[in-house]
Every structure is written in structure tokens, then in C-alpha cells.
Coordinates of N, CA and C in Angstrom, one line a residue:
X1 N -11.8 15.5 25.8 CA -11.9 16.5 26.8 C -10.5 17.2 26.9
X2 N -10.5 18.5 26.8 CA -9.3 19.3 26.9 C -9.2 20.0 28.2
X3 N -8.1 20.0 28.9 CA -7.9 20.7 30.1 C -6.6 21.6 29.9
X4 N -6.7 22.7 30.5 CA -5.5 23.7 30.6 C -4.7 23.4 31.8
X5 N -3.5 23.4 31.7 CA -2.6 23.2 32.9 C -1.2 23.8 32.6
X6 N -0.5 23.9 33.7 CA 0.9 24.3 33.6 C 1.8 23.2 33.5
X7 N 2.9 23.4 32.8 CA 4.0 22.4 32.7 C 5.1 22.9 33.5
X8 N 5.7 22.0 34.4 CA 6.9 22.5 35.1 C 7.7 21.3 35.2
X9 N 9.0 21.5 35.2 CA 10.0 20.4 35.3 C 10.3 20.0 36.7
X10 N 10.2 18.7 37.0 CA 10.4 18.3 38.3 C 11.6 17.4 38.3
X11 N 12.7 17.7 38.9 CA 13.9 17.0 38.9 C 13.6 15.6 39.6
X12 N 13.9 14.5 38.8 CA 13.6 13.2 39.3 C 14.8 12.5 40.0
X13 N 15.9 12.9 39.6 CA 17.1 12.2 40.3 C 18.0 13.1 41.2
X14 N 17.5 14.3 41.5 CA 18.3 15.2 42.2 C 18.2 15.0 43.7
X15 N 19.3 14.9 44.3 CA 19.4 14.8 45.8 C 18.7 13.6 46.4
X16 N 18.6 12.6 45.6 CA 18.1 11.3 46.2 C 19.3 10.3 46.1
X17 N 19.7 9.8 47.2 CA 20.9 9.1 47.4 C 21.0 7.9 46.3
X18 N 20.0 7.0 46.3 CA 20.1 5.9 45.4 C 20.1 6.3 44.0
X19 N 19.4 7.3 43.6 CA 19.4 7.8 42.2 C 20.7 8.5 41.8
X20 N 21.3 9.3 42.8 CA 22.5 9.9 42.5 C 23.6 8.8 42.3
X21 N 23.6 7.8 43.0 CA 24.6 6.7 42.9 C 24.4 6.0 41.5
X22 N 23.1 5.7 41.2 CA 22.8 5.1 39.9 C 23.3 6.0 38.7
X23 N 23.1 7.2 38.8 CA 23.5 8.2 37.7 C 25.1 8.1 37.7
X24 N 25.7 8.2 38.8 CA 27.2 8.2 38.8 C 27.7 6.9 38.2
X25 N 27.1 5.7 38.6 CA 27.6 4.4 38.0 C 27.3 4.4 36.5
X26 N 26.1 4.9 36.1 CA 25.8 4.9 34.6 C 26.8 5.8 33.9
X27 N 27.2 6.8 34.3 CA 28.2 7.7 33.7 C 29.6 7.0 33.6
X28 N 30.0 6.3 34.7 CA 31.2 5.6 34.7 C 31.2 4.5 33.7
X29 N 30.1 3.8 33.7 CA 30.0 2.7 32.8 C 30.0 3.1 31.3
X30 N 29.5 4.2 31.1 CA 29.5 4.8 29.7 C 30.9 5.2 29.2
X31 N 31.8 5.5 30.3 CA 33.2 5.9 29.9 C 34.1 4.7 29.7
X32 N 33.7 3.5 30.2 CA 34.5 2.4 30.1 C 34.6 1.8 28.6
X33 N 35.6 1.1 28.3 CA 35.7 0.4 27.1 C 34.6 -0.6 27.0
X34 N 34.0 -0.6 25.7 CA 32.8 -1.5 25.5 C 33.3 -2.7 24.9
X35 N 32.8 -3.8 25.4 CA 33.1 -5.1 24.8 C 32.4 -5.4 23.5
X36 N 33.2 -5.7 22.5 CA 32.6 -6.0 21.3 C 32.2 -7.5 21.1
X37 N 31.1 -7.8 20.6 CA 30.8 -9.2 20.4 C 30.1 -9.3 19.1
X38 N 30.3 -10.5 18.4 CA 29.7 -10.7 17.1 C 28.3 -11.2 17.4
X39 N 27.3 -10.6 16.7 CA 26.0 -11.0 16.8 C 25.8 -12.4 16.3
X40 N 24.8 -13.0 17.0 CA 24.4 -14.4 16.5 C 23.8 -14.3 15.2
X41 N 23.5 -15.4 14.6 CA 22.8 -15.4 13.3 C 21.5 -14.8 13.3
X42 N 20.7 -15.2 14.4 CA 19.4 -14.6 14.6 C 19.4 -13.1 14.8
X43 N 20.4 -12.6 15.7 CA 20.5 -11.2 15.9 C 20.8 -10.4 14.6
X44 N 21.7 -11.0 13.8 CA 22.2 -10.3 12.5 C 21.0 -10.3 11.6
X45 N 20.3 -11.4 11.5 CA 19.1 -11.5 10.6 C 18.0 -10.3 11.0
X46 N 17.8 -10.3 12.4 CA 16.9 -9.3 12.9 C 17.3 -7.9 12.5
X47 N 18.6 -7.6 12.7 CA 19.2 -6.3 12.4 C 19.0 -6.0 10.9
X48 N 19.4 -6.9 10.1 CA 19.3 -6.7 8.6 C 17.9 -6.4 8.1
X49 N 17.0 -7.3 8.7 CA 15.6 -7.1 8.3 C 15.0 -5.8 8.8
X50 N 15.4 -5.4 10.0 CA 15.0 -4.1 10.5 C 15.5 -2.9 9.6
X51 N 16.7 -3.0 9.2 CA 17.3 -1.9 8.4 C 16.6 -1.9 7.1
X52 N 16.4 -3.1 6.4 CA 15.7 -3.1 5.1 C 14.3 -2.6 5.2
X53 N 13.6 -3.0 6.3 CA 12.3 -2.5 6.4 C 12.2 -0.9 6.7
X54 N 13.1 -0.4 7.4 CA 13.2 1.0 7.6 C 13.5 1.8 6.3
X55 N 14.4 1.2 5.5 CA 14.7 1.8 4.2 C 13.6 1.7 3.3
X56 N 12.9 0.6 3.2 CA 11.7 0.4 2.4 C 10.7 1.4 2.7
X57 N 10.4 1.6 4.0 CA 9.4 2.5 4.5 C 9.7 4.0 4.1
X58 N 11.0 4.4 4.2 CA 11.4 5.7 3.8 C 11.2 5.9 2.2
X59 N 11.5 4.8 1.5 CA 11.4 4.9 0.0 C 9.9 4.8 -0.5
X60 N 9.0 4.4 0.4 CA 7.6 4.2 0.0 C 6.7 4.8 1.0
X61 N 6.8 6.1 1.2 CA 6.0 6.8 2.2 C 4.5 6.7 2.0
X62 N 4.1 6.5 0.7 CA 2.7 6.5 0.4 C 2.1 5.1 0.6
X63 N 2.8 4.1 1.0 CA 2.3 2.7 1.2 C 1.3 2.7 2.4
X64 N 0.2 2.1 2.1 CA -0.9 2.0 3.1 C -1.0 0.5 3.4
X65 N -0.7 0.1 4.6 CA -0.7 -1.3 4.9 C -2.2 -1.7 5.2
X66 N -3.1 -0.7 5.4 CA -4.5 -1.0 5.6 C -5.3 -1.0 4.3
X67 N -4.6 -0.9 3.1 CA -5.3 -0.9 1.9 C -6.0 -2.3 1.7
X68 N -7.3 -2.2 1.3 CA -8.1 -3.4 1.2 C -7.6 -4.4 0.2
X69 N -6.7 -4.0 -0.7 CA -6.2 -4.9 -1.7 C -5.4 -6.1 -1.0
X70 N -4.9 -5.9 0.2 CA -4.1 -6.9 0.8 C -5.0 -8.1 1.3
X71 N -6.4 -7.8 1.3 CA -7.2 -8.9 1.7 C -7.7 -9.8 0.5
X72 N -7.3 -9.4 -0.6 CA -7.8 -10.2 -1.8 C -6.8 -11.3 -2.2
X73 N -7.3 -12.2 -3.0 CA -6.4 -13.3 -3.5 C -5.3 -12.7 -4.4
X74 N -4.3 -13.4 -4.6 CA -3.2 -12.9 -5.4 C -3.6 -12.5 -6.8
X75 N -4.5 -13.4 -7.5 CA -5.0 -13.0 -8.8 C -5.9 -11.8 -8.8
X76 N -6.7 -11.6 -7.7 CA -7.5 -10.4 -7.7 C -6.6 -9.1 -7.4
X77 N -5.6 -9.3 -6.6 CA -4.6 -8.2 -6.4 C -4.0 -7.8 -7.7
X78 N -3.5 -8.7 -8.5 CA -2.8 -8.4 -9.8 C -3.8 -7.6 -10.6
X79 N -5.1 -8.0 -10.7 CA -6.1 -7.4 -11.6 C -6.2 -5.9 -11.2
X80 N -6.5 -5.7 -9.8 CA -6.7 -4.4 -9.3 C -5.5 -3.5 -9.5
X81 N -4.3 -4.1 -9.2 CA -3.1 -3.3 -9.3 C -2.8 -2.9 -10.8
X82 N -3.1 -3.7 -11.7 CA -3.0 -3.4 -13.1 C -3.9 -2.3 -13.5
X83 N -5.2 -2.4 -13.0 CA -6.1 -1.4 -13.4 C -5.7 0.0 -12.7
X84 N -5.2 0.0 -11.5 CA -4.9 1.2 -10.8 C -3.7 1.9 -11.4
X85 N -2.7 1.1 -11.8 CA -1.4 1.7 -12.4 C -1.6 2.0 -13.9
X86 N -2.6 1.4 -14.5 CA -2.8 1.6 -16.0 C -1.7 0.8 -16.9
X87 N -1.0 0.0 -16.1 CA -0.1 -0.9 -16.8 C -0.7 -2.3 -17.0
X88 N -1.5 -2.4 -18.0 CA -2.4 -3.6 -18.2 C -2.3 -4.1 -19.7
X89 N -3.1 -5.0 -20.0 CA -3.2 -5.5 -21.4 C -4.4 -5.0 -22.2
X90 N -5.0 -3.8 -21.7 CA -6.0 -3.3 -22.4 C -5.4 -2.6 -23.7
X91 N -6.2 -2.4 -24.7 CA -5.7 -2.0 -26.0 C -5.0 -0.6 -26.0
X92 N -5.5 0.3 -25.1 CA -4.9 1.6 -25.1 C -3.4 1.5 -24.6
X93 N -3.2 0.8 -23.5 CA -1.9 0.7 -23.0 C -1.0 -0.1 -23.9
X94 N -1.4 -1.2 -24.4 CA -0.5 -1.9 -25.3 C -0.1 -1.1 -26.6
X95 N -1.1 -0.5 -27.1 CA -0.7 0.3 -28.4 C 0.1 1.6 -28.1
X96 N -0.3 2.3 -27.1 CA 0.4 3.6 -26.9 C 1.7 3.4 -26.3
X97 N 2.0 2.3 -25.5 CA 3.3 2.1 -25.0 C 4.2 1.2 -25.8
X98 N 3.6 0.2 -26.4 CA 4.5 -0.9 -27.1 C 4.1 -1.0 -28.6
X99 N 3.2 -0.2 -29.1 CA 2.7 -0.3 -30.5 C 2.3 -1.7 -30.8
X100 N 1.7 -2.4 -29.9 CA 1.1 -3.7 -30.1 C -0.4 -3.6 -30.5
X101 N -0.8 -4.3 -31.5 CA -2.2 -4.4 -31.8 C -2.5 -3.3 -33.0
X102 N -3.7 -3.3 -33.3 CA -4.1 -2.4 -34.4 C -4.5 -1.0 -34.0
X103 N -4.4 -0.7 -32.7 CA -4.8 0.6 -32.2 C -5.2 0.6 -30.8
X104 N -5.5 1.8 -30.2 CA -6.0 1.8 -28.9 C -7.5 1.8 -28.7
X105 N -8.2 1.7 -29.8 CA -9.7 1.7 -29.8 C -10.2 0.5 -29.2
X106 N -11.4 0.6 -28.6 CA -12.2 -0.4 -27.9 C -13.0 -1.0 -29.1
X107 N -13.4 -2.3 -29.0 CA -14.2 -2.9 -30.0 C -15.6 -2.2 -30.1
X108 N -16.0 -1.4 -29.1 CA -17.3 -0.7 -29.2 C -17.2 0.5 -30.1
X109 N -15.9 0.9 -30.4 CA -15.7 2.1 -31.3 C -15.2 3.3 -30.6
X110 N -15.1 3.2 -29.3 CA -14.5 4.4 -28.5 C -13.1 4.5 -28.8
X111 N -12.6 5.7 -28.7 CA -11.1 5.8 -29.1 C -10.1 5.4 -28.0
X112 N -10.5 4.9 -26.9 CA -9.6 4.4 -25.9 C -10.2 3.2 -25.2
X113 N -9.6 2.1 -25.2 CA -10.0 1.0 -24.3 C -9.0 1.0 -23.2
X114 N -9.4 1.7 -22.1 CA -8.6 1.8 -20.9 C -9.5 1.4 -19.6
X115 N -8.9 1.5 -18.4 CA -9.6 1.1 -17.3 C -10.9 2.0 -17.1
X116 N -10.8 3.3 -17.2 CA -11.9 4.1 -17.1 C -13.1 3.7 -18.0
X117 N -12.7 3.5 -19.3 CA -13.7 3.1 -20.3 C -14.3 1.8 -20.0
X118 N -13.5 0.8 -19.6 CA -14.0 -0.5 -19.4 C -14.9 -0.6 -18.1
X119 N -14.5 0.1 -17.1 CA -15.2 0.0 -15.8 C -16.4 0.9 -15.8
X120 N -16.4 2.0 -16.6 CA -17.5 3.0 -16.4 C -18.4 3.2 -17.6
X121 N -17.8 3.1 -18.9 CA -18.4 3.6 -20.0 C -18.7 2.7 -21.2
X122 N -18.0 1.6 -21.4 CA -18.1 0.8 -22.5 C -19.6 0.2 -22.6
X123 N -20.2 0.5 -23.8 CA -21.6 0.0 -24.0 C -21.6 -1.5 -24.1
X124 N -20.6 -2.1 -24.6 CA -20.5 -3.6 -24.7 C -20.6 -4.3 -23.4
X125 N -20.2 -3.5 -22.3 CA -20.2 -4.1 -21.0 C -21.3 -3.6 -20.1
X126 N -22.3 -2.9 -20.7 CA -23.4 -2.2 -19.8 C -24.1 -3.4 -19.1
X127 N -24.5 -4.5 -19.6 CA -25.2 -5.5 -18.9 C -24.5 -6.1 -17.8
X128 N -23.2 -6.4 -18.0 CA -22.3 -6.9 -16.9 C -22.1 -5.9 -15.9
X129 N -21.9 -4.6 -16.2 CA -21.8 -3.6 -15.2 C -23.0 -3.4 -14.3
X130 N -24.2 -3.5 -15.0 CA -25.5 -3.5 -14.2 C -25.7 -4.6 -13.3
X131 N -25.2 -5.9 -13.7 CA -25.2 -7.1 -12.9 C -24.3 -6.9 -11.6
X132 N -23.1 -6.4 -11.8 CA -22.2 -6.3 -10.7 C -22.4 -4.9 -9.9
X133 N -22.9 -3.9 -10.5 CA -23.1 -2.6 -9.8 C -24.4 -2.2 -10.1
X134 N -25.5 -2.7 -9.5 CA -26.9 -2.3 -9.8 C -27.1 -0.7 -9.5
X135 N -26.3 -0.2 -8.6 CA -26.3 1.3 -8.4 C -25.0 1.8 -8.9
X136 N -25.0 2.9 -9.6 CA -23.7 3.5 -10.0 C -22.6 3.7 -9.0
X137 N -21.4 3.3 -9.3 CA -20.3 3.5 -8.4 C -19.2 4.4 -9.1
X138 N -18.5 5.1 -8.4 CA -17.5 5.9 -8.9 C -16.2 5.1 -9.2
X139 N -15.4 5.5 -10.0 CA -14.2 4.8 -10.4 C -13.4 4.6 -9.1
X140 N -13.2 5.6 -8.3 CA -12.5 5.5 -7.1 C -12.9 4.4 -6.2
X141 N -14.2 4.1 -6.0 CA -14.8 3.1 -5.2 C -14.4 1.7 -5.8
X142 N -14.4 1.6 -7.1 CA -14.1 0.3 -7.8 C -12.6 0.0 -7.7
X143 N -11.8 0.9 -7.6 CA -10.3 0.6 -7.6 C -9.7 0.8 -6.2
X144 N -10.3 1.6 -5.2 CA -9.7 1.9 -3.9 C -10.7 1.7 -2.8
X145 N -11.9 1.1 -3.0 CA -12.9 0.9 -2.1 C -12.5 -0.3 -1.1
X146 N -13.6 -0.9 -0.4 CA -13.4 -1.9 0.5 C -13.0 -3.1 -0.2
X147 N -12.6 -4.2 0.5 CA -12.2 -5.4 0.0 C -13.4 -6.0 -0.9
X148 N -14.6 -5.9 -0.3 CA -15.7 -6.3 -1.1 C -15.9 -5.7 -2.5
X149 N -15.7 -4.3 -2.4 CA -15.8 -3.5 -3.7 C -14.7 -3.9 -4.7
X150 N -13.5 -4.1 -4.2 CA -12.4 -4.5 -5.0 C -12.6 -5.9 -5.6
X151 N -13.1 -6.8 -4.8 CA -13.4 -8.2 -5.2 C -14.5 -8.2 -6.4
X152 N -15.5 -7.3 -6.2 CA -16.5 -7.2 -7.3 C -15.9 -6.7 -8.5
X153 N -15.0 -5.7 -8.5 CA -14.3 -5.2 -9.7 C -13.5 -6.3 -10.4
X154 N -12.8 -7.0 -9.6 CA -11.9 -8.1 -10.1 C -12.8 -9.2 -10.8
X155 N -14.0 -9.5 -10.2 CA -14.9 -10.4 -10.7 C -15.5 -10.0 -11.9
X156 N -15.8 -8.7 -12.0 CA -16.4 -8.2 -13.2 C -15.4 -8.2 -14.4
X157 N -14.1 -8.0 -14.2 CA -13.2 -8.1 -15.2 C -13.1 -9.4 -15.7
X158 N -13.0 -10.4 -14.7 CA -12.9 -11.8 -15.0 C -14.1 -12.3 -15.9
X159 N -15.3 -11.9 -15.5 CA -16.5 -12.3 -16.2 C -16.6 -11.6 -17.5
X160 N -15.9 -10.5 -17.7 CA -16.1 -9.8 -19.0 C -15.1 -10.4 -20.0
X161 N -14.3 -11.4 -19.6 CA -13.3 -12.0 -20.5 C -12.3 -11.0 -21.0
X162 N -12.0 -10.0 -20.3 CA -10.9 -9.0 -20.6 C -9.6 -9.6 -20.1
X163 N -8.5 -9.5 -20.9 CA -7.2 -9.8 -20.4 C -6.6 -8.6 -19.9
X164 N -6.4 -8.6 -18.6 CA -5.8 -7.5 -17.9 C -4.3 -7.7 -17.6

């Protein structure tokens, strides 16, 4: 519900004796020499962790703490992460990046064995794909969907005996 209204400044501390005194004492306290103390171990640890956390968040603004990947087991997370980033052990990445293997081709004959091909197109994996996804799913759902969808993707990869 939206309401229209006027904004006006209302002085909160003006001409109220107790508040005027508090303001004056606060100003005087701010002008006094501040006592320096060394923080305790726990205080220092909290300050350092807070600074590191702040720095990390600034360096990684795209991080989504609600990403369903955080609900998976460590092994499933690794599988999904490798598929998402395309830094994996599928033939296309190994050959194009490191010249490892006899080429980027999939055993089915396609010219690229990559995440897109394995999860969506490879005819050698049609039966397994149908078992795990009776209804067609977009690549985005398989790699960025709910925890259940990500778990199914990781299980499909494991059952397909692919090294990711």
C-alpha cells in the first residue's frame, strides 16, 4: 500500500534541557584525548575476520549465498562447479587447454565432448538422460536449478561413468 505524505524535519534535541546537556557532554567527550587500548585476542580476531569478509564480498559481488549448490555434498558441488566453469576432465577441455588426449571429440563422434554435449545431446547417454530427466530440462536448470535438480545432474554424471 502506498500513501502520499509530506516530509518535514522535526528537531529532536532542541530546547529540551536534558537533551541539550547530553549533546554538550557528547561534544566535550569527543574533544578529549581518547584512551588507546590493545584489543584482546577475540576482538582482534573479530576485526580481522570482518575486514577479510568485507574485502572478499567487494571482490566477489556476483557471489550468491542462496545458490542451491551450497546444499549439496562436497563431491556433488565439485561436479556441478566443474560443469559450470567448463574446467573439467571432459575431452574438449583437456585437449583444447592442455593438448591431452587424442582430440576434443566425443566417443559418439561429435566434435566436442563438453558439458553442453554430455548433458543435452550425446546419443550415447540418451537412455541415462531419459532415466534422470523424463521431461526435457534446459541446461540452465541442470546447472543452476534447485538443490534437487543439481543433485540429479551430479548423479547423472556419476552414473554415466564420466570423469569430470
